[in-house]
Coordinates of C-alpha atoms in Angstrom, one line a residue:
Chain A
M1 CA -3.6 31.3 -12.8
I2 CA -1.8 33.4 -15.4
K3 CA 0.7 31.6 -17.6
E4 CA 3.8 33.5 -16.2
E5 CA 2.9 32.3 -12.7
L6 CA 2.4 28.8 -13.9
I7 CA 5.8 28.7 -15.6
A8 CA 7.6 30.1 -12.6
K9 CA 5.9 27.6 -10.3
M10 CA 6.6 24.7 -12.6
N11 CA 10.3 25.6 -13.0
E12 CA 10.7 25.9 -9.2
V13 CA 9.2 22.5 -8.3
L14 CA 10.9 20.7 -11.2
A15 CA 14.3 22.2 -10.2
E16 CA 13.8 21.1 -6.6
E17 CA 12.5 17.6 -7.3
F18 CA 15.1 16.7 -9.9
E19 CA 18.0 18.6 -8.3
V20 CA 18.9 20.9 -11.2
E21 CA 19.6 24.7 -11.3
V22 CA 16.4 26.5 -12.2
E23 CA 18.4 28.5 -14.8
A24 CA 18.9 25.2 -16.7
I25 CA 15.2 25.0 -17.4
T26 CA 14.6 27.1 -20.6
P27 CA 11.6 27.0 -22.9
D28 CA 13.4 25.2 -25.7
A29 CA 15.4 22.8 -23.6
D30 CA 14.8 19.1 -23.8
I31 CA 12.9 17.9 -20.7
K32 CA 14.3 14.4 -20.4
K33 CA 17.9 15.6 -20.9
T34 CA 17.6 18.6 -18.6
L35 CA 16.0 16.7 -15.7
E36 CA 17.9 13.5 -16.5
L37 CA 14.6 11.5 -16.7
D38 CA 14.6 7.9 -17.6
S39 CA 11.7 5.6 -18.2
L40 CA 11.4 5.0 -14.5
S41 CA 11.4 8.6 -13.4
L42 CA 9.0 10.1 -16.0
V43 CA 6.1 9.1 -13.7
D44 CA 7.7 11.2 -10.9
M45 CA 7.3 14.3 -13.1
V46 CA 3.7 13.5 -13.9
A47 CA 2.9 13.0 -10.2
L48 CA 4.6 16.2 -9.2
I49 CA 2.7 18.3 -11.8
E50 CA -0.6 16.7 -10.8
D51 CA 0.1 17.4 -7.2
T52 CA 1.4 21.0 -7.7
F53 CA -1.5 22.1 -10.0
D54 CA -4.2 19.9 -8.6
I55 CA -4.9 18.4 -12.1
K56 CA -5.1 14.9 -13.6
I57 CA -2.9 14.3 -16.7
D58 CA -2.4 11.3 -19.0
G59 CA 1.1 9.9 -18.8
Q60 CA 0.8 8.9 -22.4
D61 CA 0.3 12.5 -23.4
V62 CA 3.2 13.7 -21.3
S63 CA 5.6 11.1 -22.7
K64 CA 5.2 12.7 -26.1
I65 CA 6.2 16.1 -24.9
K66 CA 9.8 17.1 -25.7
T67 CA 10.4 20.7 -24.6
F68 CA 9.5 22.8 -21.6
S69 CA 7.5 25.3 -23.7
E70 CA 5.3 22.4 -24.9
L71 CA 4.9 21.3 -21.3
Y72 CA 3.9 24.8 -20.2
D73 CA 1.2 24.9 -23.0
F74 CA 0.0 21.4 -22.1
V75 CA -0.4 22.1 -18.4
N76 CA -1.7 25.7 -18.9
E77 CA -4.5 24.2 -21.0
K78 CA -5.4 21.7 -18.2
V79 CA -5.2 24.2 -15.4
N80 CA -7.4 26.8 -17.1
A81 CA -9.8 24.2 -18.7
Chain B
M1 CA 15.1 -17.4 3.8
N2 CA 18.3 -19.4 3.6
W3 CA 20.4 -17.2 1.4
N4 CA 22.9 -20.0 0.7
T5 CA 20.3 -21.5 -1.6
Y6 CA 20.0 -18.2 -3.5
Y7 CA 23.6 -17.2 -4.3
E8 CA 27.2 -18.0 -3.6
I9 CA 30.3 -15.8 -3.2
K10 CA 33.1 -16.5 -5.7
D11 CA 35.5 -13.7 -4.5
S12 CA 35.5 -10.6 -2.4
S13 CA 37.7 -7.6 -1.8
I14 CA 37.8 -4.2 0.0
V15 CA 39.2 -1.0 -1.4
D16 CA 39.0 2.3 0.4
G17 CA 36.1 1.1 2.5
L18 CA 34.1 -0.2 -0.5
H19 CA 33.3 -3.9 -0.3
S20 CA 33.2 -5.7 -3.5
F21 CA 31.7 -9.2 -4.0
E22 CA 31.8 -11.4 -7.1
I23 CA 28.7 -13.6 -6.7
R24 CA 26.8 -16.2 -8.7
I25 CA 23.0 -16.5 -8.6
K26 CA 22.1 -20.1 -8.3
S27 CA 19.6 -21.4 -10.8
D28 CA 18.2 -24.3 -8.7
C29 CA 16.8 -22.1 -5.9
D30 CA 13.2 -23.1 -5.0
V31 CA 12.0 -19.5 -5.5
Y32 CA 12.0 -20.0 -9.3
R33 CA 9.2 -22.6 -9.1
G34 CA 7.0 -19.5 -8.6
H35 CA 8.9 -16.6 -10.0
F36 CA 7.8 -17.4 -12.7
P37 CA 6.7 -20.9 -13.6
G38 CA 8.9 -21.9 -16.6
H39 CA 10.3 -18.4 -16.8
P40 CA 13.0 -17.8 -14.0
I41 CA 13.5 -14.2 -13.0
S42 CA 15.4 -13.3 -9.8
P43 CA 13.0 -11.4 -7.5
G44 CA 14.0 -7.9 -6.7
V45 CA 13.4 -8.5 -3.0
C46 CA 15.8 -11.5 -3.0
N47 CA 18.5 -9.2 -4.4
I48 CA 17.8 -6.7 -1.6
G49 CA 18.0 -9.6 0.8
M50 CA 21.3 -10.7 -0.7
I51 CA 22.7 -7.2 0.0
R52 CA 21.6 -7.5 3.7
D53 CA 23.1 -10.9 3.9
L54 CA 26.5 -9.7 2.5
T55 CA 26.4 -6.7 4.9
E56 CA 25.8 -9.1 7.8
K57 CA 28.9 -11.1 6.7
V58 CA 31.0 -8.0 6.6
L59 CA 29.9 -6.7 10.1
Q60 CA 29.5 -10.2 11.6
K61 CA 26.2 -9.0 13.0
K62 CA 22.5 -9.8 12.3
L63 CA 20.7 -6.9 10.7
R64 CA 17.2 -5.7 10.0
F65 CA 16.3 -2.9 7.6
S66 CA 14.6 0.0 9.4
S67 CA 14.0 1.9 6.2
I68 CA 14.8 1.8 2.5
K69 CA 15.3 5.3 1.4
Q70 CA 15.5 4.4 -2.2
C71 CA 15.9 1.3 -4.3
R72 CA 16.0 1.5 -8.1
L73 CA 15.7 -1.7 -10.1
T74 CA 16.9 -0.8 -13.6
G75 CA 17.7 -4.2 -15.1
M76 CA 16.4 -7.7 -15.0
I77 CA 18.5 -10.3 -13.2
T78 CA 18.0 -13.9 -14.2
P79 CA 19.9 -17.1 -13.1
I80 CA 20.2 -18.0 -16.8
N81 CA 21.2 -14.7 -18.5
T82 CA 23.0 -12.8 -15.7
P83 CA 24.3 -15.3 -13.1
E84 CA 27.7 -13.7 -12.6
L85 CA 27.4 -10.3 -10.9
T86 CA 29.3 -7.8 -8.8
V87 CA 27.8 -6.4 -5.6
L88 CA 29.4 -3.2 -4.3
I89 CA 28.5 -2.2 -0.7
Y90 CA 29.5 0.9 1.2
I91 CA 28.7 0.7 4.9
A92 CA 28.7 3.6 7.4
T93 CA 28.2 2.3 10.9
S94 CA 26.6 4.3 13.7
E95 CA 25.4 3.4 17.2
G96 CA 23.0 0.5 17.0
G97 CA 23.1 0.1 13.2
C98 CA 24.4 1.2 9.9
S99 CA 23.6 3.0 6.6
I100 CA 24.1 1.0 3.4
K101 CA 24.7 2.1 -0.1
A102 CA 24.9 -0.7 -2.6
E103 CA 24.9 -1.5 -6.3
I104 CA 24.5 -4.7 -8.2
K105 CA 26.2 -4.6 -11.7
D106 CA 28.2 -6.4 -14.3
S107 CA 30.5 -5.2 -17.0
E108 CA 27.4 -4.4 -19.2
K109 CA 25.1 -2.4 -16.9
S110 CA 23.8 -1.6 -13.5
Y111 CA 20.8 -3.7 -12.2
L112 CA 20.0 -2.4 -8.7
E113 CA 20.9 0.6 -6.6
L114 CA 20.0 0.7 -2.9
K115 CA 20.1 3.3 -0.1
A116 CA 18.9 1.9 3.2
D117 CA 19.3 2.0 7.0
A118 CA 19.6 -1.1 9.1
I119 CA 19.7 -1.8 12.9
Y120 CA 21.6 -4.5 14.7
F121 CA 19.3 -7.2 15.7
Chain C
M1 CA -16.9 -2.6 -7.4
L2 CA -15.0 -5.9 -7.5
R3 CA -14.7 -8.1 -4.5
D4 CA -12.8 -11.2 -3.2
I5 CA -10.8 -12.1 -6.3
D6 CA -8.1 -14.9 -6.0
A7 CA -4.8 -13.2 -6.5
R8 CA -3.7 -15.9 -8.9
E9 CA -6.2 -14.5 -11.4
L10 CA -4.4 -11.2 -11.3
I11 CA -0.6 -12.0 -11.0
P12 CA 1.6 -14.8 -12.4
Q13 CA 3.6 -15.4 -9.2
R14 CA 3.0 -18.9 -7.7
E15 CA 4.1 -20.9 -4.7
P16 CA 6.5 -20.7 -2.9
I17 CA 6.6 -16.9 -3.6
L18 CA 2.9 -16.1 -3.9
M19 CA 2.8 -13.3 -1.3
T20 CA -0.8 -12.2 -1.6
Q21 CA -3.9 -14.3 -1.7
T22 CA -7.1 -12.2 -2.1
L23 CA -8.0 -8.9 -3.6
Y24 CA -10.7 -8.0 -1.1
E25 CA -12.0 -5.0 -3.0
A26 CA -11.1 -2.6 -5.7
S27 CA -12.5 0.8 -6.3
G28 CA -11.2 3.0 -9.2
N29 CA -7.5 2.4 -9.4
D30 CA -7.2 1.6 -5.6
A31 CA -7.5 -1.8 -3.9
R32 CA -7.1 -3.7 -0.7
T33 CA -5.6 -7.2 -0.4
G34 CA -5.2 -9.9 2.2
F35 CA -2.6 -12.5 3.0
V36 CA -2.5 -15.1 5.8
I37 CA 1.2 -15.7 6.7
S38 CA 1.7 -19.5 6.8
Q39 CA 4.1 -21.3 9.0
D40 CA 6.2 -22.4 6.0
N41 CA 6.5 -19.0 4.3
M42 CA 9.9 -18.8 2.6
F43 CA 10.5 -15.3 4.0
L44 CA 10.0 -16.2 7.7
E45 CA 13.0 -15.5 10.0
D46 CA 12.7 -16.5 13.7
G47 CA 8.9 -16.6 13.3
H48 CA 8.6 -13.2 11.8
L49 CA 8.1 -12.2 8.1
S50 CA 11.3 -10.5 7.0
E51 CA 11.5 -7.1 5.5
M52 CA 11.8 -8.7 2.1
G53 CA 8.6 -10.6 2.7
V54 CA 6.8 -7.5 3.7
I55 CA 8.0 -5.6 0.6
E56 CA 7.1 -8.5 -1.7
N57 CA 3.6 -8.5 -0.2
M58 CA 3.2 -4.8 -1.0
A59 CA 4.7 -5.3 -4.5
Q60 CA 2.4 -8.2 -5.4
S61 CA -0.6 -6.3 -4.0
A62 CA 0.3 -3.4 -6.3
A63 CA 0.8 -5.7 -9.3
A64 CA -2.6 -7.3 -8.5
T65 CA -4.2 -3.9 -8.4
A66 CA -2.6 -3.0 -11.7
G67 CA -3.8 -6.4 -13.1
I68 CA -7.5 -5.7 -12.6
N69 CA -8.1 -4.3 -16.0
T70 CA -6.4 -7.3 -17.6
Y71 CA -8.7 -9.5 -15.5
I72 CA -11.8 -7.6 -16.5
N73 CA -10.9 -8.1 -20.1
G74 CA -10.5 -11.8 -19.6
E75 CA -6.8 -11.9 -20.4
K76 CA -4.0 -13.7 -18.6
P77 CA -2.1 -11.9 -15.9
V78 CA 0.9 -9.9 -17.1
L79 CA 4.3 -9.9 -15.4
G80 CA 4.9 -6.9 -13.1
Y81 CA 8.2 -6.0 -11.7
I82 CA 9.3 -3.6 -8.9
G83 CA 10.8 -0.6 -10.6
E84 CA 11.6 1.5 -7.6
I85 CA 10.9 1.5 -3.8
K86 CA 11.1 4.9 -2.0
K87 CA 10.6 6.1 1.5
C88 CA 9.9 2.5 2.7
I89 CA 9.6 2.4 6.5
F90 CA 9.1 -0.7 8.5
H91 CA 7.0 -0.4 11.7
R92 CA 6.7 -4.0 12.8
L93 CA 7.5 -7.4 11.2
P94 CA 4.3 -9.6 11.5
E95 CA 4.4 -13.2 12.7
A96 CA 3.2 -16.4 11.1
G97 CA -0.6 -16.8 11.5
E98 CA -1.3 -13.1 11.3
T99 CA -3.3 -11.7 8.3
L100 CA -1.4 -9.0 6.4
T101 CA -3.6 -6.4 4.7
A102 CA -2.2 -4.1 2.1
E103 CA -3.8 -0.8 1.1
V104 CA -2.8 0.2 -2.4
H105 CA -3.4 3.8 -3.5
Y106 CA -2.8 4.8 -7.2
I107 CA -0.9 8.0 -7.8
S108 CA 0.0 8.3 -11.5
E109 CA 1.4 6.4 -14.4
A110 CA 3.6 7.1 -17.4
A111 CA 5.7 5.0 -19.9
G112 CA 4.4 1.7 -18.6
V113 CA 5.3 2.5 -15.0
V114 CA 2.6 2.9 -12.4
L115 CA 3.3 4.8 -9.1
Y116 CA 1.5 3.7 -5.9
N117 CA 1.5 4.6 -2.3
I118 CA 1.1 1.4 -0.3
S119 CA 0.7 0.6 3.4
S120 CA 0.3 -2.7 5.2
H121 CA -1.0 -3.8 8.6
T122 CA -2.2 -6.8 10.5
E123 CA -4.7 -7.2 13.3
N124 CA -1.8 -6.3 15.6
G125 CA -1.0 -2.9 14.1
P126 CA 0.9 -1.2 11.2
C127 CA 3.7 -3.1 9.4
A128 CA 5.2 -0.9 6.7
E129 CA 4.6 1.9 4.1
C130 CA 6.3 2.9 0.9
R131 CA 6.0 4.5 -2.4
M132 CA 6.5 2.0 -5.2
K133 CA 6.8 1.9 -9.0
V134 CA 5.6 -1.1 -10.7
F135 CA 6.8 -1.8 -14.3
L136 CA 4.3 -3.8 -16.3
E137 CA 5.4 -6.0 -19.2
K138 CA 3.2 -5.4 -22.1

């Protein structure tokens, strides 16, 4: 999967799950603020990404990620590992 | 479960279809022997049961949940630290049952939010 | 694979609200638990376990599953709380005397919150299913 496809897919599923406009998801935006994630809902994002890209990721790693561009890089590395 | 042993209603009102109850969680309920020994914390399911019990009082009908669409438990309720709480319930009745939206809160924060469907029983 | 562990080794809940008895088996992050519904269960209503009892059985089964690693390390059980219940459907409320079995399937975890899919049944058919988040006190 090329990275542009991954980014488009990621933005689409995140916007749908967390009920935000897809335009609100920009590379430098803060993930938790944009998607209104609290400590309870972070695991929903982890589960959604795992399901969408058929990968396993560590929740500890994800909780350290701040922006969408960092998230794209992190998931891209896992998908193309 | 006999809900009278778990909580008591201090006051109630209704504004624009929203039912509001001021309640007190009783500290001497038997459930705290096991939840947890020496460390009383109100079980989330008991607070869900309290919402069903209050809805039954409003409708004057016995209810059973058919589904819980979502219930978020965002704060810890204890009979020691947070005995006095407000329970807000919005009920939409339909044939054979109702949809319930409820929240348990105090002036500080929200503890529980529930969206559920129930049937008359 | 672990088999037939007393739930009291895995979770801190006790009577009268101990709502699972035995972790039958655990494999990976998944597990299966069993609970015989006694005549004096606090959640019985007209002879049937209430919806609240059915949820608490699923919640304690999930907390017991989450407690396996603590148990293996020889530590005391940690407190686990329900963080969220989603898409919970009740099929049938079981009666006293039936054995309630819960199947706990691990999905993900992040920030101390573990997400599970759980279903429960007795010898007389399916009882409930839900997606549940368990918050573990560290």
